[in-house]
XYZ file of C-alpha atoms in Angstrom:
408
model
C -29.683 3.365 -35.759
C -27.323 2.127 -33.403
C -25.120 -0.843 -33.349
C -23.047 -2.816 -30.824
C -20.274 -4.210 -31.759
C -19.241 -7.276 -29.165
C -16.030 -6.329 -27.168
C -12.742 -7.724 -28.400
C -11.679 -10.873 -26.798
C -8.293 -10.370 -25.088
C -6.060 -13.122 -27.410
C -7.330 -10.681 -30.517
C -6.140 -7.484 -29.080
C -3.054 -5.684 -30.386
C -0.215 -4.934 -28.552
C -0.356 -2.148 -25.576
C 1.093 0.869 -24.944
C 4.950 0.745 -23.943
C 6.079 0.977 -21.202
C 9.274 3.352 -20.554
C 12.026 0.571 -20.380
C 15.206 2.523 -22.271
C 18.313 3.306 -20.601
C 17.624 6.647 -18.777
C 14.587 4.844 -16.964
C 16.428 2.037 -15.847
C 18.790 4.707 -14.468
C 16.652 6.617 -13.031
C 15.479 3.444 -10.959
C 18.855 2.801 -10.349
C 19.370 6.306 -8.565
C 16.329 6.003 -6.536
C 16.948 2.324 -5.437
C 20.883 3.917 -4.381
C 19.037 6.675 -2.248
C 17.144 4.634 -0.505
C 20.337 2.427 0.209
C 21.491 5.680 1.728
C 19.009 7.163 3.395
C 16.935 4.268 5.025
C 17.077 3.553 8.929
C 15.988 -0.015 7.791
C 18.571 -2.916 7.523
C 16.177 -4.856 4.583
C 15.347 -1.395 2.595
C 19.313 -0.801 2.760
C 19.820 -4.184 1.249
C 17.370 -3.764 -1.473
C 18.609 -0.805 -2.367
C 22.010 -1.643 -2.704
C 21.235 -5.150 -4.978
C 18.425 -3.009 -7.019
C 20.425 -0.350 -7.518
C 23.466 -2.421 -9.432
C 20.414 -4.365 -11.398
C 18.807 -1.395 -12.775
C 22.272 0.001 -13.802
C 22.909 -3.812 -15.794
C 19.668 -3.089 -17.336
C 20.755 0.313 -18.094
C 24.006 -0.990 -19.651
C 22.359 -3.339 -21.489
C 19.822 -0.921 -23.417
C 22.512 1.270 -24.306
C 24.438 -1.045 -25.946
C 21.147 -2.209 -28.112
C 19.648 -5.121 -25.953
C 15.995 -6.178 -26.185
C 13.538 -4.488 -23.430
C 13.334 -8.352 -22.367
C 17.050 -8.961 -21.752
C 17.241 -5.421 -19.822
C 14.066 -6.239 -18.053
C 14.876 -9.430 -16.932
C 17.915 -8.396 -15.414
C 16.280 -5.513 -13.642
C 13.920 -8.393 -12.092
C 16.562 -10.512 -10.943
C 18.902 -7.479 -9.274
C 15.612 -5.692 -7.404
C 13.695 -8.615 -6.825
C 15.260 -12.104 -6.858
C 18.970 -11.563 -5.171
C 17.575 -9.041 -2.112
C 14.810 -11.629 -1.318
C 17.181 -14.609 -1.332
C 19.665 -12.682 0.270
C 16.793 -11.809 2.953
C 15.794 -15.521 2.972
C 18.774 -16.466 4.118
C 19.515 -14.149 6.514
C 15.924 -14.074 8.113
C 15.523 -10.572 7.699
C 12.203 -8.598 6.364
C 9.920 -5.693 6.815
C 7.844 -5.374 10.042
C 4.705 -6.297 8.104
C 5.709 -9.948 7.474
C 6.152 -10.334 11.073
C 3.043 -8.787 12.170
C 1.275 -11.250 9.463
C 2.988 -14.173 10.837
C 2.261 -13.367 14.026
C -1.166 -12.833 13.149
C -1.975 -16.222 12.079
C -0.101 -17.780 14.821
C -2.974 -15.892 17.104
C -5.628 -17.110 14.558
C -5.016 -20.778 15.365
C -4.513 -20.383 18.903
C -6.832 -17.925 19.897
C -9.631 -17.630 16.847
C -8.221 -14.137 16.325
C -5.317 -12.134 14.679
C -5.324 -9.490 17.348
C -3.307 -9.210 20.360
C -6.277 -8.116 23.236
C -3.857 -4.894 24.852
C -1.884 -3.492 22.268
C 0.697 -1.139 23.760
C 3.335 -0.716 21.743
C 3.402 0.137 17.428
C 4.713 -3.252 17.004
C 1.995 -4.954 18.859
C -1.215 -3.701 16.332
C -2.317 -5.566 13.621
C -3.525 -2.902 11.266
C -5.211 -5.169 8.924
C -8.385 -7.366 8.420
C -8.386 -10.959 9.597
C -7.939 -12.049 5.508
C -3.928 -11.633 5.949
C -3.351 -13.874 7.849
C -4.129 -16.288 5.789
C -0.474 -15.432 4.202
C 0.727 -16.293 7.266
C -1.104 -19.851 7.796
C 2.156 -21.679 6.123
C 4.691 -20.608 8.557
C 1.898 -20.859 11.392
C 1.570 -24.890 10.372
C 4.882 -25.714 9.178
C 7.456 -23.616 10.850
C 9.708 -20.246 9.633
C 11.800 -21.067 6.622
C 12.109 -19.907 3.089
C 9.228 -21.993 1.413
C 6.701 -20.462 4.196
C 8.044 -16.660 4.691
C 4.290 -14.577 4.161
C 6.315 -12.460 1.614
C 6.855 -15.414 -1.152
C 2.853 -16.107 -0.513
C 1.614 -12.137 -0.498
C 3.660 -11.802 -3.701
C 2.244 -14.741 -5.479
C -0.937 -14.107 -5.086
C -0.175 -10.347 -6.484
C 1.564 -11.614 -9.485
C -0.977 -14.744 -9.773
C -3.998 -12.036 -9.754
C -2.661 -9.234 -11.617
C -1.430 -12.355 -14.975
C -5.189 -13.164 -14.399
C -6.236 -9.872 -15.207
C -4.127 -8.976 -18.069
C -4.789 -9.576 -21.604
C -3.081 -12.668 -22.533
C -0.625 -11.042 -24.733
C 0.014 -8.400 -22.498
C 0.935 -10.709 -19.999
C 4.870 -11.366 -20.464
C 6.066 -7.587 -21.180
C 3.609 -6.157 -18.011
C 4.384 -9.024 -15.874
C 8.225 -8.074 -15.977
C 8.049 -4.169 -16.374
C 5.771 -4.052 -13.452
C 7.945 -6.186 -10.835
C 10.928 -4.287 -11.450
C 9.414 -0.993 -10.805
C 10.723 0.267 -7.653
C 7.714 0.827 -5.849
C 6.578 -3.200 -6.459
C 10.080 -4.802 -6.632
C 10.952 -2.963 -2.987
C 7.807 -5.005 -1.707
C 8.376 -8.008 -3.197
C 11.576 -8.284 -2.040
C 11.138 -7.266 1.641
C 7.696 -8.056 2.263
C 4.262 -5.706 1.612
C 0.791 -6.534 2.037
C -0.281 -4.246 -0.501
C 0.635 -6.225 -3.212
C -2.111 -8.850 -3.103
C -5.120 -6.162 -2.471
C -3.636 -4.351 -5.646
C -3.932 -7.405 -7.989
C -7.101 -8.544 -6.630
C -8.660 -5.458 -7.290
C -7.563 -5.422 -10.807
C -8.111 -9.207 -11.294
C -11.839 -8.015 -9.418
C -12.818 -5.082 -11.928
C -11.361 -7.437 -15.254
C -13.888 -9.936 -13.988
C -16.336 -7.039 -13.948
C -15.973 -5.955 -17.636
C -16.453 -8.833 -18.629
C -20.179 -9.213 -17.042
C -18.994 -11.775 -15.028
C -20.365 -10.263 -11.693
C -20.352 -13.306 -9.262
C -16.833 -14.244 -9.814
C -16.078 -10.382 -9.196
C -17.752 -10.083 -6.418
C -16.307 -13.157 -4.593
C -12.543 -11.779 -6.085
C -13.270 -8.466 -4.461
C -15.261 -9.584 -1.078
C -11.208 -11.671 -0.411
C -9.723 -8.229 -1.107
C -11.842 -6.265 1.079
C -11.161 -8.951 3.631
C -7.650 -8.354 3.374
C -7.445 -4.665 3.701
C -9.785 -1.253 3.672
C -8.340 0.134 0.703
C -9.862 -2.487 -1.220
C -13.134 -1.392 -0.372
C -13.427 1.600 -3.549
C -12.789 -0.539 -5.786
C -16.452 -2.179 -4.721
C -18.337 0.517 -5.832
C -16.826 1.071 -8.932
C -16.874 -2.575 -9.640
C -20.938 -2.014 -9.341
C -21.184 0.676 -11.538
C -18.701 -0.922 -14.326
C -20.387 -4.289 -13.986
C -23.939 -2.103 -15.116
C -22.202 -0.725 -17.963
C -21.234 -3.707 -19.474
C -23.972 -5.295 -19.173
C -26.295 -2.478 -20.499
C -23.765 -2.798 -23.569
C -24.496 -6.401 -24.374
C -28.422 -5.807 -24.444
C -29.576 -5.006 -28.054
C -30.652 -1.322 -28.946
C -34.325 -2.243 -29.163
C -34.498 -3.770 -25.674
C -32.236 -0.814 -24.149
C -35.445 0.501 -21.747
C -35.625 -3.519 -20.731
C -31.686 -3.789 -20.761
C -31.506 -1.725 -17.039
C -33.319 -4.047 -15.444
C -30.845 -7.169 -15.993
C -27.881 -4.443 -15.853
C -28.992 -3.659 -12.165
C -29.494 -6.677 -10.727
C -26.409 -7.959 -12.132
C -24.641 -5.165 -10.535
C -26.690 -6.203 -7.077
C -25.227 -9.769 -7.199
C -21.674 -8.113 -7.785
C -22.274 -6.181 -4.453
C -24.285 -9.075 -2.190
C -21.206 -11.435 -3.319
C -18.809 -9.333 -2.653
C -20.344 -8.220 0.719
C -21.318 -11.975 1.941
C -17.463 -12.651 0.779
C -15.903 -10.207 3.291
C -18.631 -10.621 5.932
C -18.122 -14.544 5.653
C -13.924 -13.898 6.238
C -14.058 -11.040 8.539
C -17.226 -10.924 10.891
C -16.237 -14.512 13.006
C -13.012 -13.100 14.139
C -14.823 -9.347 14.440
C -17.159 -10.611 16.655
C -14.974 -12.390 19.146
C -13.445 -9.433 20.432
C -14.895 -6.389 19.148
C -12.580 -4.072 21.320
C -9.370 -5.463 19.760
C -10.942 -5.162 16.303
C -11.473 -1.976 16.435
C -8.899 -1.000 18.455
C -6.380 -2.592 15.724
C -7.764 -1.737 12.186
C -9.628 1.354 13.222
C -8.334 3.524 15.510
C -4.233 2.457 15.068
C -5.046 3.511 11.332
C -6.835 6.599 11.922
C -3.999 7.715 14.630
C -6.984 7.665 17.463
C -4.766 5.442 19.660
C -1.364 6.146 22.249
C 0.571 4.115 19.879
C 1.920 6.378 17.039
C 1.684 4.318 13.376
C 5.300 4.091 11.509
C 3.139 5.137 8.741
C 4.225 8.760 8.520
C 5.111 10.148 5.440
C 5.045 14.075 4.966
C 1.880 13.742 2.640
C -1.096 16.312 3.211
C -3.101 14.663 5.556
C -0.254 13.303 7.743
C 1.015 16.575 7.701
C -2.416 18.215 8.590
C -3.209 15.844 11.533
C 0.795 16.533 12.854
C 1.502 19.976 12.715
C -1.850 21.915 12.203
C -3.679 21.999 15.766
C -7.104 20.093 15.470
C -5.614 19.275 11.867
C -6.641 15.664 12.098
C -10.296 16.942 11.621
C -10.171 18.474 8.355
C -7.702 15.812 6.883
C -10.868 13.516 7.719
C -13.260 15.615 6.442
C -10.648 16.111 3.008
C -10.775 12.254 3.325
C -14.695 12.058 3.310
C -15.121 14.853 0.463
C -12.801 12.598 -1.968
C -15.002 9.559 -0.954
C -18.029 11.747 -1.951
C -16.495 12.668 -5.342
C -15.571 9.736 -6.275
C -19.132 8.016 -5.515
C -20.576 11.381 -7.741
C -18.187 10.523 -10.516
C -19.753 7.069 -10.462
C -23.417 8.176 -10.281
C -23.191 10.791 -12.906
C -20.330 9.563 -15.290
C -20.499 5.406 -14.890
C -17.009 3.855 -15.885
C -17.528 2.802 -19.699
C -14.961 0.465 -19.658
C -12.015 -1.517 -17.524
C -9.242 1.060 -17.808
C -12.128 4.126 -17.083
C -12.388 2.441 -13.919
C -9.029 1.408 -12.942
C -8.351 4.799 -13.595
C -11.335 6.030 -11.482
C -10.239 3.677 -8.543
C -6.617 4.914 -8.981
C -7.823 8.617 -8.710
C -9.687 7.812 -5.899
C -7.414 5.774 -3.770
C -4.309 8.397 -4.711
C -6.516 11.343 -3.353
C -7.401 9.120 -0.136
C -3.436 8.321 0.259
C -2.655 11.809 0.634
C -5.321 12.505 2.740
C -5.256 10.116 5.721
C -3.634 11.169 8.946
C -1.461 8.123 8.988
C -0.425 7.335 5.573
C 3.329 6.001 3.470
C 4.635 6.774 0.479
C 4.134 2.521 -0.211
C 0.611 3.119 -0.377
C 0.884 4.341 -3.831
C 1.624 0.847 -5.269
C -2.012 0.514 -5.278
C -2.737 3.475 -7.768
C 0.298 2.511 -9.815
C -0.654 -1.262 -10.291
C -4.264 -0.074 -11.482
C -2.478 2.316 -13.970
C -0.469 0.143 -15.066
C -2.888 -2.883 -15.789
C -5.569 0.052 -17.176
C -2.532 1.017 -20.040
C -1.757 -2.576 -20.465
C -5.477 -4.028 -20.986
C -6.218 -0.912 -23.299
C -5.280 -1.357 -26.914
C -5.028 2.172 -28.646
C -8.294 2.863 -30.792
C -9.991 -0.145 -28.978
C -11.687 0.648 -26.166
C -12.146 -2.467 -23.939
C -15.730 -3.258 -24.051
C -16.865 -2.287 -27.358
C -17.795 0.126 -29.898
C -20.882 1.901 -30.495
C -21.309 2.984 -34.498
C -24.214 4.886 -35.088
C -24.989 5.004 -38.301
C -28.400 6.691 -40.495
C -30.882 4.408 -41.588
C -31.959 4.581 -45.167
């Protein structure tokens, strides 16, 4: 016979995995953050490097000589994160994203619409859904100044959703190791819009383990407002939101159990769906032709203007030097899409960090594959691997445990 034991509440857990915070890792950070000091054509990636790279070498410093992972960690925060973005503040400098969000909610108020109408240049698209610019809406209102730069406001709402999802004693030690990390500190500091889709999709599929498939669905309809890499992390949210609740239902009742299991994992989708139609269709439908000519075909590389987001990974690579390559690198693009919905039809995530690793599989293959694609992408499959080791406790799965035992 089998039995269920209920999942363990998050205050009862025990302590996660570590995460590498000794001296050769905050050295290693500090080398990377010094090359990109060196080798960057950009004025705020130079900066950052230069401040991160003398914080992670403190931190470094301070775990050889025997200080706590706090102490070090804290002082890798405060040289990667806090001193560039002051320093930034103050001299109004920041990546071309933060612009292009301001500017985008300047358009919103004027003109009911983040997109400029005839695009010509890279500088003039708006690659993103009309749900940034609500960063954007403070400097609109009130003016440019430190309190209402779209960077503070895109990284509080990733460090606001991704302490939401965490276990709460996970929160302090994953909180710090995971804004120092180069790839999330260089964001925070000079301004990335990947941030807040990241922690809403992990704040979106913690909501989902938990059965709670309404307030999932309305977390993940805002992140597939904001951006169309959120929009994975819908599908798996379905198919973990089913498992869960199938795992609540007693053994007796399991035939019965599907039918609440599926239609909670139907109100997970409509929510989500009526979410992202409610914040994206209005501005979609005023001018069609800038929508898509702004999130669709400047992303996809169908337009004169060539993306700045070029790094040498497969499918960039494919589309750039391979003639006709931009075909297969879509098709690559579709297959992983494919897989990844297979994975979820035949093997359903059985709990949070199966599917934040699922999503981070799936995004990570998409990455390399699309024609116009950055190395900064992969803060989105990092965050989800790091809040999947965090949430899991080792020999404690996340949802629960399944004993079977004989009858006598």
């Amino acid at each position: 016979m089998a039995t269920t034991t209920p999942r363990t509440p998050p205050d009862q857990r025990g302590k996660p995995p570590p995460m590498p915070s000794g001296a050769l890792w905050w050295a290693v950070c500090s080398v990377v953050a010094l090359g990109l000091a060196a080798c960057s054509s950009l004025g705020p990636h130079r900066v950052w490097g230069a401040a991160a790279a003398l914080g992670y070498l403190a931190a470094a410093l301070l775990a050889v000589r025997g200080r706590s992972p706090r102490a070090a960690g804290a002082v890798a925060v405060t040289g990667s994160v806090l001193l560039p973005l002051l320093w930034l503040l103050a001299v109004e400098r920041a990546q071309l994203e933060v612009r292009v969000v301001a500017r985008s909610a300047v358009l919103l108020l004027a003109e009911g619409t983040p997109y400029l109408q005839h695009p010509v240049i890279p500088e003039d698209f708006n690659p993103y859904l009309p749900g940034m610019a609500v960063f954007g809406l403070p400097e609109a209102v009130a003016g440019p100044g430190p309190l209402t730069d779209p960077r503070l406001w895109m990284g509080a709402a990733f460090l606001a959703a991704f302490a939401l999802a965490l276990p709460t004693g996970a929160r302090s030690a994953s909180l710090r190791w995971i804004a120092a990390c180069p790839l999330v500190a260089l964001p925070l500091a000079v301004g990335g819009v990947d941030l807040p889709v990241a922690g809403l999709m992990c704040l979106g599929l913690a909501l989902a383990g938990r059965g709670r498939a309404g307030a999932a669905g309305v977390v993940l309809g805002a992140a597939a407002a904001l951006k169309w890499t959120a929009w994975p992390a819908i599908p798996v949210a379905l198919a973990l939101v089913a498992a869960a609740c199938r795992s609540t239902g007693r053994p007796a009742d399991r035939g019965e159990g599907r039918r609440p299991a599926e239609r909670a994992a139907w109100r997970c989708g409509l929510v989500a769906l009526l979410t992202a139609a409610v914040l994206v269709l209005p501005t979609a439908l005023r001018d069609p032709g800038a929508f898509r000519a702004h999130v669709v075909d400047f992303p996809l590389g169908l337009t004169d203007a060539v993306s700045s987001a070029a790094s040498p990974l497969p499918g960039h690579l494919l589309a750039t030097h391979v003639p006709g390559g931009r075909t297969p690198a879509l098709l690559l693009l579709g297959v992983s899409a494919l897989l990844l919905a297979l994975s979820l039809l035949l093997r359903p995530p059985a709990t949070t960090a199966d599917a934040a690793t699922r999503l981070a599989l799936g995004l990570l293959l998409a990455i390399a594959f699309m024609p116009a694609s950055r190395f900064g992408y992969l803060v989105h499959p990092l965050v989800l691997a790091v809040w999947a080791a965090a949430g899991e406790t080792p020999g404690h799965p996340l949802l629960l445990r399944v004993r079977k035992q004989v009858s006598r």
